[in-house]
Amino acid sequence: MNRIAIVLLALFISSCGESENKKKGFEYQRTQKETAKAIEANEQAPVDLSNKGIGPIRNVEFGDIDDAMVARGAEAFKQKCTACHYPNRKLIGPSMTGIYERRSPEWVMNMLLNPTQMLQEDPIAIALLKEYNNVQMLNQNLSQEEARAIAEYLRTL
């Protein structure tokens, strides 16, 4: 009986406290083997600023950053996007920092507004789907105004 109490006490003590290596939230990290396989299979999505995507957005003109729109976009991003995207690191989906160095603003907004069709027909979206283990981006049913606000927020990352 004494041994059981000691073992239970030891387990309780070892489970207390915070570990430096403990991660908060969910994060998918490929193993080195999976990463090598993806690179070998050329599964990484190409950079293509000329692709405007598939959807209602044909042209986006960025002017000066609109702080009020950034605030609305940051809130919408926090509510609807952070389950899969972090601003500065990969999660279930790609990092959003520097997105406009890899994708056109039109492509980004069309992906926000029309992910289902984009994942079926757009070559970059299809490559991203493969790169992120076929985890599909869900349609958040954003309005064009919400998508534009998120696009404005992404400019500030």
CSV table of N, CA and C in Angstrom, one decimal:
chain,number,residue,atom,x,y,z
A,1,MET,N,0.8,-1.2,0.0
A,1,MET,CA,0.0,0.0,0.0
A,1,MET,C,0.9,1.3,0.0
A,2,ASN,N,1.9,1.2,0.8
A,2,ASN,CA,2.9,2.4,0.8
A,2,ASN,C,3.5,2.6,-0.5
A,3,ARG,N,3.9,1.6,-1.2
A,3,ARG,CA,4.5,1.8,-2.6
A,3,ARG,C,3.5,2.5,-3.5
A,4,ILE,N,2.3,2.1,-3.5
A,4,ILE,CA,1.3,2.7,-4.4
A,4,ILE,C,1.1,4.2,-4.1
A,5,ALA,N,1.1,4.5,-2.8
A,5,ALA,CA,1.0,5.9,-2.4
A,5,ALA,C,2.2,6.7,-2.9
A,6,ILE,N,3.4,6.1,-2.8
A,6,ILE,CA,4.6,6.8,-3.2
A,6,ILE,C,4.6,7.0,-4.7
A,7,VAL,N,4.2,6.0,-5.5
A,7,VAL,CA,4.2,6.1,-6.9
A,7,VAL,C,3.2,7.1,-7.4
A,8,LEU,N,2.0,7.1,-6.7
A,8,LEU,CA,1.0,8.1,-7.1
A,8,LEU,C,1.5,9.5,-6.8
A,9,LEU,N,2.1,9.7,-5.6
A,9,LEU,CA,2.7,11.0,-5.2
A,9,LEU,C,3.7,11.5,-6.2
A,10,ALA,N,4.6,10.5,-6.6
A,10,ALA,CA,5.7,10.9,-7.6
A,10,ALA,C,5.1,11.3,-9.0
A,11,LEU,N,4.0,10.6,-9.4
A,11,LEU,CA,3.4,10.9,-10.7
A,11,LEU,C,2.7,12.3,-10.6
A,12,PHE,N,2.1,12.6,-9.4
A,12,PHE,CA,1.4,13.8,-9.2
A,12,PHE,C,2.4,15.0,-9.3
A,13,ILE,N,3.5,14.8,-8.6
A,13,ILE,CA,4.6,15.9,-8.5
A,13,ILE,C,5.2,16.1,-9.9
A,14,SER,N,5.4,15.0,-10.6
A,14,SER,CA,6.1,15.2,-11.9
A,14,SER,C,5.1,15.8,-13.0
A,15,SER,N,3.8,15.7,-12.7
A,15,SER,CA,2.9,16.3,-13.7
A,15,SER,C,2.6,17.8,-13.4
A,16,CYS,N,3.0,18.3,-12.2
A,16,CYS,CA,2.8,19.7,-11.9
A,16,CYS,C,3.9,20.6,-12.5
A,17,GLY,N,3.6,21.8,-12.6
A,17,GLY,CA,4.5,22.8,-13.2
A,17,GLY,C,4.5,22.9,-14.7
A,18,GLU,N,5.1,23.9,-15.2
A,18,GLU,CA,5.1,24.1,-16.7
A,18,GLU,C,6.4,23.6,-17.2
A,19,SER,N,6.4,23.0,-18.3
A,19,SER,CA,7.6,22.6,-19.1
A,19,SER,C,7.9,23.6,-20.1
A,20,GLU,N,9.2,23.9,-20.3
A,20,GLU,CA,9.6,24.9,-21.3
A,20,GLU,C,9.2,24.4,-22.7
A,21,ASN,N,9.2,23.1,-22.9
A,21,ASN,CA,8.9,22.5,-24.2
A,21,ASN,C,7.4,22.3,-24.5
A,22,LYS,N,6.6,22.6,-23.5
A,22,LYS,CA,5.1,22.4,-23.6
A,22,LYS,C,4.6,23.5,-24.6
A,23,LYS,N,3.8,23.0,-25.6
A,23,LYS,CA,3.3,23.9,-26.6
A,23,LYS,C,1.9,24.3,-26.3
A,24,LYS,N,1.5,25.5,-26.6
A,24,LYS,CA,0.1,25.9,-26.4
A,24,LYS,C,-0.7,25.7,-27.7
A,25,GLY,N,-1.8,25.1,-27.7
A,25,GLY,CA,-2.6,25.0,-28.9
A,25,GLY,C,-2.1,23.9,-29.8
A,26,PHE,N,-2.7,23.8,-31.0
A,26,PHE,CA,-2.4,22.8,-31.9
A,26,PHE,C,-1.4,23.3,-32.9
A,27,GLU,N,-0.4,22.5,-33.2
A,27,GLU,CA,0.6,22.8,-34.2
A,27,GLU,C,1.0,21.5,-34.9
A,28,TYR,N,0.9,21.5,-36.2
A,28,TYR,CA,1.3,20.4,-37.0
A,28,TYR,C,2.7,20.6,-37.5
A,29,GLN,N,3.6,19.7,-37.2
A,29,GLN,CA,4.9,19.9,-37.8
A,29,GLN,C,5.3,18.6,-38.5
A,30,ARG,N,5.7,18.7,-39.8
A,30,ARG,CA,6.1,17.6,-40.5
A,30,ARG,C,7.3,17.0,-40.0
A,31,THR,N,7.5,15.7,-40.1
A,31,THR,CA,8.7,15.0,-39.8
A,31,THR,C,9.7,15.4,-40.9
A,32,GLN,N,11.0,15.2,-40.7
A,32,GLN,CA,12.0,15.4,-41.7
A,32,GLN,C,11.7,14.6,-42.9
A,33,LYS,N,11.3,13.3,-42.7
A,33,LYS,CA,11.0,12.4,-43.8
A,33,LYS,C,9.8,13.0,-44.7
A,34,GLU,N,8.8,13.4,-44.0
A,34,GLU,CA,7.6,14.0,-44.7
A,34,GLU,C,8.0,15.2,-45.5
A,35,THR,N,8.8,16.1,-44.9
A,35,THR,CA,9.3,17.3,-45.6
A,35,THR,C,10.1,17.0,-46.8
A,36,ALA,N,11.0,16.1,-46.6
A,36,ALA,CA,11.9,15.7,-47.8
A,36,ALA,C,11.0,15.1,-48.9
A,37,LYS,N,10.1,14.3,-48.5
A,37,LYS,CA,9.2,13.6,-49.5
A,37,LYS,C,8.4,14.7,-50.3
A,38,ALA,N,7.9,15.7,-49.5
A,38,ALA,CA,7.1,16.8,-50.2
A,38,ALA,C,8.0,17.6,-51.1
A,39,ILE,N,9.2,17.9,-50.7
A,39,ILE,CA,10.1,18.7,-51.6
A,39,ILE,C,10.5,17.8,-52.8
A,40,GLU,N,10.8,16.6,-52.6
A,40,GLU,CA,11.1,15.7,-53.7
A,40,GLU,C,9.9,15.6,-54.7
A,41,ALA,N,8.7,15.5,-54.2
A,41,ALA,CA,7.5,15.4,-55.0
A,41,ALA,C,7.1,16.8,-55.6
A,42,ASN,N,7.9,17.8,-55.3
A,42,ASN,CA,7.6,19.2,-55.7
A,42,ASN,C,6.2,19.6,-55.3
A,43,GLU,N,5.8,19.3,-54.0
A,43,GLU,CA,4.5,19.6,-53.5
A,43,GLU,C,4.4,21.1,-53.0
A,44,GLN,N,5.5,21.8,-52.9
A,44,GLN,CA,5.4,23.1,-52.4
A,44,GLN,C,4.8,24.1,-53.5
A,45,ALA,N,3.9,24.9,-53.0
A,45,ALA,CA,3.2,25.8,-53.9
A,45,ALA,C,4.2,26.8,-54.5
A,46,PRO,N,4.1,27.1,-55.8
A,46,PRO,CA,5.0,28.1,-56.4
A,46,PRO,C,4.6,29.5,-56.0
A,47,VAL,N,5.5,30.4,-56.1
A,47,VAL,CA,5.2,31.8,-56.0
A,47,VAL,C,4.7,32.3,-57.4
A,48,ASP,N,3.5,32.9,-57.4
A,48,ASP,CA,3.0,33.4,-58.7
A,48,ASP,C,2.1,34.6,-58.4
A,49,LEU,N,2.7,35.8,-58.6
A,49,LEU,CA,1.9,37.0,-58.4
A,49,LEU,C,1.0,37.4,-59.5
A,50,SER,N,1.1,36.7,-60.6
A,50,SER,CA,0.2,37.0,-61.8
A,50,SER,C,-1.2,36.3,-61.7
A,51,ASN,N,-1.2,35.2,-60.9
A,51,ASN,CA,-2.5,34.4,-60.7
A,51,ASN,C,-3.4,35.2,-59.8
A,52,LYS,N,-4.6,35.5,-60.4
A,52,LYS,CA,-5.6,36.2,-59.6
A,52,LYS,C,-6.7,35.3,-58.9
A,53,GLY,N,-6.5,34.0,-59.2
A,53,GLY,CA,-7.5,33.1,-58.5
A,53,GLY,C,-8.8,33.0,-59.3
A,54,ILE,N,-9.7,32.3,-58.7
A,54,ILE,CA,-11.0,32.1,-59.2
A,54,ILE,C,-12.1,32.6,-58.3
A,55,GLY,N,-12.8,33.6,-58.7
A,55,GLY,CA,-13.9,34.2,-57.8
A,55,GLY,C,-14.2,35.5,-58.3
A,56,PRO,N,-14.9,36.3,-57.5
A,56,PRO,CA,-15.5,37.5,-57.9
A,56,PRO,C,-14.5,38.7,-58.0
A,57,ILE,N,-13.3,38.6,-57.4
A,57,ILE,CA,-12.4,39.7,-57.3
A,57,ILE,C,-11.5,39.7,-58.5
A,58,ARG,N,-11.6,40.7,-59.3
A,58,ARG,CA,-10.8,40.9,-60.5
A,58,ARG,C,-9.6,41.8,-60.4
A,59,ASN,N,-9.8,42.8,-59.5
A,59,ASN,CA,-8.7,43.8,-59.4
A,59,ASN,C,-8.8,44.4,-57.9
A,60,VAL,N,-7.6,44.5,-57.3
A,60,VAL,CA,-7.5,45.1,-56.0
A,60,VAL,C,-6.4,46.2,-56.1
A,61,GLU,N,-6.8,47.4,-55.7
A,61,GLU,CA,-5.8,48.5,-55.7
A,61,GLU,C,-5.5,48.8,-54.2
A,62,PHE,N,-4.3,48.6,-53.8
A,62,PHE,CA,-3.9,49.0,-52.5
A,62,PHE,C,-3.4,50.4,-52.5
A,63,GLY,N,-3.9,51.3,-51.6
A,63,GLY,CA,-3.4,52.6,-51.4
A,63,GLY,C,-2.7,52.7,-50.1
A,64,ASP,N,-2.8,53.8,-49.4
A,64,ASP,CA,-2.2,53.9,-48.1
A,64,ASP,C,-3.0,52.9,-47.2
A,65,ILE,N,-2.3,52.4,-46.2
A,65,ILE,CA,-3.0,51.5,-45.2
A,65,ILE,C,-4.0,52.2,-44.4
A,66,ASP,N,-5.2,51.6,-44.4
A,66,ASP,CA,-6.4,52.2,-43.7
A,66,ASP,C,-6.4,51.5,-42.3
A,67,ASP,N,-6.1,52.3,-41.3
A,67,ASP,CA,-6.0,51.8,-40.0
A,67,ASP,C,-7.3,51.2,-39.4
A,68,ALA,N,-8.4,51.8,-39.8
A,68,ALA,CA,-9.7,51.4,-39.3
A,68,ALA,C,-10.0,50.0,-40.0
A,69,MET,N,-9.7,49.9,-41.2
A,69,MET,CA,-9.9,48.6,-41.9
A,69,MET,C,-9.0,47.5,-41.4
A,70,VAL,N,-7.8,47.9,-41.1
A,70,VAL,CA,-6.8,47.0,-40.5
A,70,VAL,C,-7.4,46.4,-39.2
A,71,ALA,N,-8.0,47.3,-38.3
A,71,ALA,CA,-8.5,46.9,-37.0
A,71,ALA,C,-9.7,45.9,-37.3
A,72,ARG,N,-10.6,46.2,-38.2
A,72,ARG,CA,-11.7,45.3,-38.5
A,72,ARG,C,-11.1,43.9,-39.1
A,73,GLY,N,-10.1,44.0,-39.9
A,73,GLY,CA,-9.5,42.8,-40.5
A,73,GLY,C,-8.8,42.0,-39.4
A,74,ALA,N,-8.1,42.6,-38.5
A,74,ALA,CA,-7.4,41.9,-37.4
A,74,ALA,C,-8.4,41.1,-36.6
A,75,GLU,N,-9.6,41.8,-36.3
A,75,GLU,CA,-10.6,41.1,-35.5
A,75,GLU,C,-11.2,39.9,-36.2
A,76,ALA,N,-11.5,40.1,-37.5
A,76,ALA,CA,-12.1,39.1,-38.3
A,76,ALA,C,-11.1,37.9,-38.5
A,77,PHE,N,-9.8,38.2,-38.7
A,77,PHE,CA,-8.8,37.2,-38.8
A,77,PHE,C,-8.7,36.4,-37.5
A,78,LYS,N,-8.7,37.1,-36.4
A,78,LYS,CA,-8.7,36.5,-35.1
A,78,LYS,C,-9.8,35.5,-34.9
A,79,GLN,N,-11.0,35.9,-35.3
A,79,GLN,CA,-12.2,35.1,-35.1
A,79,GLN,C,-12.4,34.0,-36.0
A,80,LYS,N,-11.9,34.2,-37.3
A,80,LYS,CA,-12.2,33.2,-38.3
A,80,LYS,C,-11.1,32.4,-38.9
A,81,CYS,N,-9.8,32.9,-38.6
A,81,CYS,CA,-8.7,32.3,-39.3
A,81,CYS,C,-7.7,31.7,-38.4
A,82,THR,N,-7.6,32.1,-37.2
A,82,THR,CA,-6.5,31.6,-36.3
A,82,THR,C,-6.6,30.2,-35.9
A,83,ALA,N,-7.7,29.5,-36.2
A,83,ALA,CA,-7.7,28.1,-35.9
A,83,ALA,C,-6.7,27.3,-36.8
A,84,CYS,N,-6.4,27.9,-38.0
A,84,CYS,CA,-5.6,27.3,-39.0
A,84,CYS,C,-4.3,28.1,-39.4
A,85,HIS,N,-4.4,29.4,-39.2
A,85,HIS,CA,-3.3,30.3,-39.7
A,85,HIS,C,-2.8,31.2,-38.5
A,86,TYR,N,-1.5,31.2,-38.4
A,86,TYR,CA,-0.9,32.2,-37.5
A,86,TYR,C,-0.2,33.3,-38.4
A,87,PRO,N,-0.1,34.5,-37.9
A,87,PRO,CA,0.5,35.5,-38.8
A,87,PRO,C,2.0,35.1,-39.1
A,88,ASN,N,2.7,34.6,-38.2
A,88,ASN,CA,4.2,34.5,-38.4
A,88,ASN,C,4.7,33.1,-38.4
A,89,ARG,N,3.9,32.0,-38.4
A,89,ARG,CA,4.4,30.7,-38.5
A,89,ARG,C,3.3,29.7,-39.1
A,90,LYS,N,3.8,28.6,-39.7
A,90,LYS,CA,2.9,27.6,-40.2
A,90,LYS,C,2.1,27.0,-39.1
A,91,LEU,N,0.9,26.6,-39.4
A,91,LEU,CA,0.1,25.9,-38.5
A,91,LEU,C,-0.5,24.8,-39.3
A,92,ILE,N,-1.8,24.7,-39.4
A,92,ILE,CA,-2.5,23.8,-40.3
A,92,ILE,C,-2.4,24.3,-41.7
A,93,GLY,N,-2.4,25.6,-41.8
A,93,GLY,CA,-2.2,26.3,-43.1
A,93,GLY,C,-1.0,27.2,-43.0
A,94,PRO,N,-0.7,27.8,-44.1
A,94,PRO,CA,0.5,28.6,-44.2
A,94,PRO,C,0.5,29.9,-43.4
A,95,SER,N,1.7,30.4,-43.1
A,95,SER,CA,1.9,31.6,-42.4
A,95,SER,C,1.4,32.8,-43.3
A,96,MET,N,0.9,33.8,-42.7
A,96,MET,CA,0.3,34.9,-43.4
A,96,MET,C,1.4,36.0,-43.6
A,97,THR,N,2.4,36.0,-42.8
A,97,THR,CA,3.4,37.1,-43.0
A,97,THR,C,4.0,37.0,-44.4
A,98,GLY,N,4.1,38.1,-45.1
A,98,GLY,CA,4.7,38.2,-46.4
A,98,GLY,C,3.8,37.6,-47.5
A,99,ILE,N,2.5,37.4,-47.2
A,99,ILE,CA,1.7,36.7,-48.2
A,99,ILE,C,1.7,37.4,-49.6
A,100,TYR,N,1.8,38.8,-49.6
A,100,TYR,CA,1.8,39.5,-50.9
A,100,TYR,C,3.1,39.4,-51.6
A,101,GLU,N,4.1,38.8,-51.0
A,101,GLU,CA,5.3,38.5,-51.7
A,101,GLU,C,5.2,37.1,-52.5
A,102,ARG,N,4.1,36.4,-52.2
A,102,ARG,CA,3.9,35.1,-52.8
A,102,ARG,C,2.6,35.0,-53.6
A,103,ARG,N,1.6,35.8,-53.3
A,103,ARG,CA,0.3,35.8,-53.9
A,103,ARG,C,-0.2,37.2,-54.2
A,104,SER,N,-1.0,37.3,-55.3
A,104,SER,CA,-1.6,38.6,-55.6
A,104,SER,C,-2.7,38.9,-54.6
A,105,PRO,N,-3.0,40.2,-54.4
A,105,PRO,CA,-4.1,40.5,-53.5
A,105,PRO,C,-5.4,39.9,-54.0
A,106,GLU,N,-5.6,39.8,-55.3
A,106,GLU,CA,-6.8,39.3,-55.9
A,106,GLU,C,-6.9,37.8,-55.5
A,107,TRP,N,-5.8,37.1,-55.6
A,107,TRP,CA,-5.8,35.6,-55.3
A,107,TRP,C,-6.2,35.4,-53.8
A,108,VAL,N,-5.6,36.3,-53.0
A,108,VAL,CA,-5.8,36.2,-51.5
A,108,VAL,C,-7.3,36.4,-51.3
A,109,MET,N,-7.9,37.4,-51.8
A,109,MET,CA,-9.3,37.7,-51.6
A,109,MET,C,-10.2,36.6,-52.2
A,110,ASN,N,-9.9,36.1,-53.4
A,110,ASN,CA,-10.7,35.0,-54.0
A,110,ASN,C,-10.6,33.8,-53.1
A,111,MET,N,-9.4,33.5,-52.5
A,111,MET,CA,-9.3,32.3,-51.6
A,111,MET,C,-10.1,32.5,-50.4
A,112,LEU,N,-10.2,33.7,-49.9
A,112,LEU,CA,-11.0,34.0,-48.7
A,112,LEU,C,-12.5,33.8,-49.0
A,113,LEU,N,-12.9,34.3,-50.2
A,113,LEU,CA,-14.3,34.3,-50.6
A,113,LEU,C,-14.8,33.0,-51.3
A,114,ASN,N,-13.9,32.2,-51.9
A,114,ASN,CA,-14.3,31.1,-52.7
A,114,ASN,C,-13.3,29.9,-52.6
A,115,PRO,N,-13.1,29.5,-51.3
A,115,PRO,CA,-12.1,28.4,-51.1
A,115,PRO,C,-12.4,27.1,-51.8
A,116,THR,N,-13.7,26.7,-51.8
A,116,THR,CA,-14.1,25.4,-52.3
A,116,THR,C,-13.7,25.3,-53.8
A,117,GLN,N,-14.1,26.3,-54.6
A,117,GLN,CA,-13.8,26.2,-56.1
A,117,GLN,C,-12.3,26.4,-56.3
A,118,MET,N,-11.6,27.3,-55.5
A,118,MET,CA,-10.2,27.5,-55.6
A,118,MET,C,-9.4,26.2,-55.4
A,119,LEU,N,-9.8,25.5,-54.4
A,119,LEU,CA,-9.1,24.2,-54.1
A,119,LEU,C,-9.4,23.1,-55.1
A,120,GLN,N,-10.4,23.3,-55.9
A,120,GLN,CA,-10.7,22.3,-57.0
A,120,GLN,C,-10.0,22.7,-58.3
A,121,GLU,N,-9.9,24.0,-58.6
A,121,GLU,CA,-9.5,24.4,-59.9
A,121,GLU,C,-8.2,25.3,-60.0
A,122,ASP,N,-7.9,26.0,-59.0
A,122,ASP,CA,-6.7,26.9,-59.0
A,122,ASP,C,-5.4,26.1,-58.7
A,123,PRO,N,-4.4,26.1,-59.6
A,123,PRO,CA,-3.2,25.3,-59.5
A,123,PRO,C,-2.4,25.6,-58.2
A,124,ILE,N,-2.4,26.9,-57.8
A,124,ILE,CA,-1.7,27.2,-56.5
A,124,ILE,C,-2.4,26.7,-55.3
A,125,ALA,N,-3.7,26.9,-55.3
A,125,ALA,CA,-4.5,26.3,-54.2
A,125,ALA,C,-4.4,24.8,-54.1
A,126,ILE,N,-4.4,24.2,-55.2
A,126,ILE,CA,-4.3,22.7,-55.3
A,126,ILE,C,-2.9,22.3,-54.7
A,127,ALA,N,-1.8,23.0,-55.1
A,127,ALA,CA,-0.5,22.7,-54.6
A,127,ALA,C,-0.4,23.0,-53.1
A,128,LEU,N,-1.1,24.0,-52.6
A,128,LEU,CA,-1.1,24.3,-51.2
A,128,LEU,C,-1.9,23.2,-50.4
A,129,LEU,N,-2.9,22.7,-51.0
A,129,LEU,CA,-3.7,21.6,-50.5
A,129,LEU,C,-2.8,20.4,-50.3
A,130,LYS,N,-2.0,20.0,-51.3
A,130,LYS,CA,-1.1,18.9,-51.2
A,130,LYS,C,0.0,19.2,-50.2
A,131,GLU,N,0.5,20.4,-50.2
A,131,GLU,CA,1.6,20.8,-49.2
A,131,GLU,C,1.1,20.7,-47.8
A,132,TYR,N,-0.1,21.0,-47.5
A,132,TYR,CA,-0.7,20.9,-46.2
A,132,TYR,C,-1.6,19.7,-45.9
A,133,ASN,N,-1.1,18.6,-46.5
A,133,ASN,CA,-1.7,17.3,-46.2
A,133,ASN,C,-3.2,17.2,-46.5
A,134,ASN,N,-3.6,17.8,-47.5
A,134,ASN,CA,-5.0,17.8,-48.0
A,134,ASN,C,-6.0,18.3,-46.9
A,135,VAL,N,-5.6,19.2,-46.1
A,135,VAL,CA,-6.5,19.8,-45.1
A,135,VAL,C,-7.1,21.0,-45.9
A,136,GLN,N,-8.4,21.0,-46.1
A,136,GLN,CA,-9.1,22.0,-46.9
A,136,GLN,C,-9.4,23.2,-46.1
A,137,MET,N,-9.2,24.3,-46.7
A,137,MET,CA,-9.7,25.6,-46.1
A,137,MET,C,-11.2,25.6,-46.1
A,138,LEU,N,-11.8,25.9,-45.0
A,138,LEU,CA,-13.2,26.0,-44.9
A,138,LEU,C,-13.8,27.3,-45.4
A,139,ASN,N,-14.9,27.3,-46.0
A,139,ASN,CA,-15.6,28.5,-46.4
A,139,ASN,C,-16.2,29.2,-45.2
A,140,GLN,N,-15.7,30.4,-44.9
A,140,GLN,CA,-16.1,31.1,-43.7
A,140,GLN,C,-17.3,32.0,-44.1
A,141,ASN,N,-17.7,32.0,-45.3
A,141,ASN,CA,-18.9,32.8,-45.8
A,141,ASN,C,-18.7,34.3,-45.5
A,142,LEU,N,-17.5,34.8,-45.8
A,142,LEU,CA,-17.2,36.2,-45.6
A,142,LEU,C,-17.8,37.0,-46.7
A,143,SER,N,-18.1,38.2,-46.3
A,143,SER,CA,-18.6,39.2,-47.3
A,143,SER,C,-17.4,39.8,-48.0
A,144,GLN,N,-17.5,40.5,-49.1
A,144,GLN,CA,-16.4,41.1,-49.8
A,144,GLN,C,-15.7,42.1,-48.9
A,145,GLU,N,-16.6,42.8,-48.1
A,145,GLU,CA,-16.0,43.8,-47.1
A,145,GLU,C,-15.1,43.2,-46.1
A,146,GLU,N,-15.6,42.0,-45.5
A,146,GLU,CA,-14.8,41.3,-44.5
A,146,GLU,C,-13.5,40.8,-45.2
A,147,ALA,N,-13.6,40.3,-46.4
A,147,ALA,CA,-12.4,39.8,-47.0
A,147,ALA,C,-11.4,40.9,-47.3
A,148,ARG,N,-11.9,42.1,-47.7
A,148,ARG,CA,-11.0,43.2,-48.0
A,148,ARG,C,-10.4,43.7,-46.7
A,149,ALA,N,-11.1,43.7,-45.6
A,149,ALA,CA,-10.5,44.1,-44.3
A,149,ALA,C,-9.4,43.1,-43.9
A,150,ILE,N,-9.7,41.8,-44.1
A,150,ILE,CA,-8.6,40.8,-43.7
A,150,ILE,C,-7.4,41.1,-44.7
A,151,ALA,N,-7.7,41.3,-45.9
A,151,ALA,CA,-6.6,41.6,-46.9
A,151,ALA,C,-5.8,42.8,-46.4
A,152,GLU,N,-6.4,43.8,-46.0
A,152,GLU,CA,-5.8,45.0,-45.5
A,152,GLU,C,-4.9,44.7,-44.2
A,153,TYR,N,-5.5,43.9,-43.3
A,153,TYR,CA,-4.7,43.5,-42.1
A,153,TYR,C,-3.5,42.7,-42.5
A,154,LEU,N,-3.6,41.8,-43.5
A,154,LEU,CA,-2.5,41.0,-43.9
A,154,LEU,C,-1.3,41.9,-44.5
A,155,ARG,N,-1.6,43.0,-45.0
A,155,ARG,CA,-0.6,43.9,-45.5
A,155,ARG,C,0.3,44.4,-44.4
A,156,THR,N,-0.2,44.4,-43.1
A,156,THR,CA,0.6,45.0,-42.0
A,156,THR,C,1.5,43.9,-41.3
A,157,LEU,N,1.4,42.7,-41.8
A,157,LEU,CA,2.2,41.6,-41.1
A,157,LEU,C,3.6,41.6,-41.7
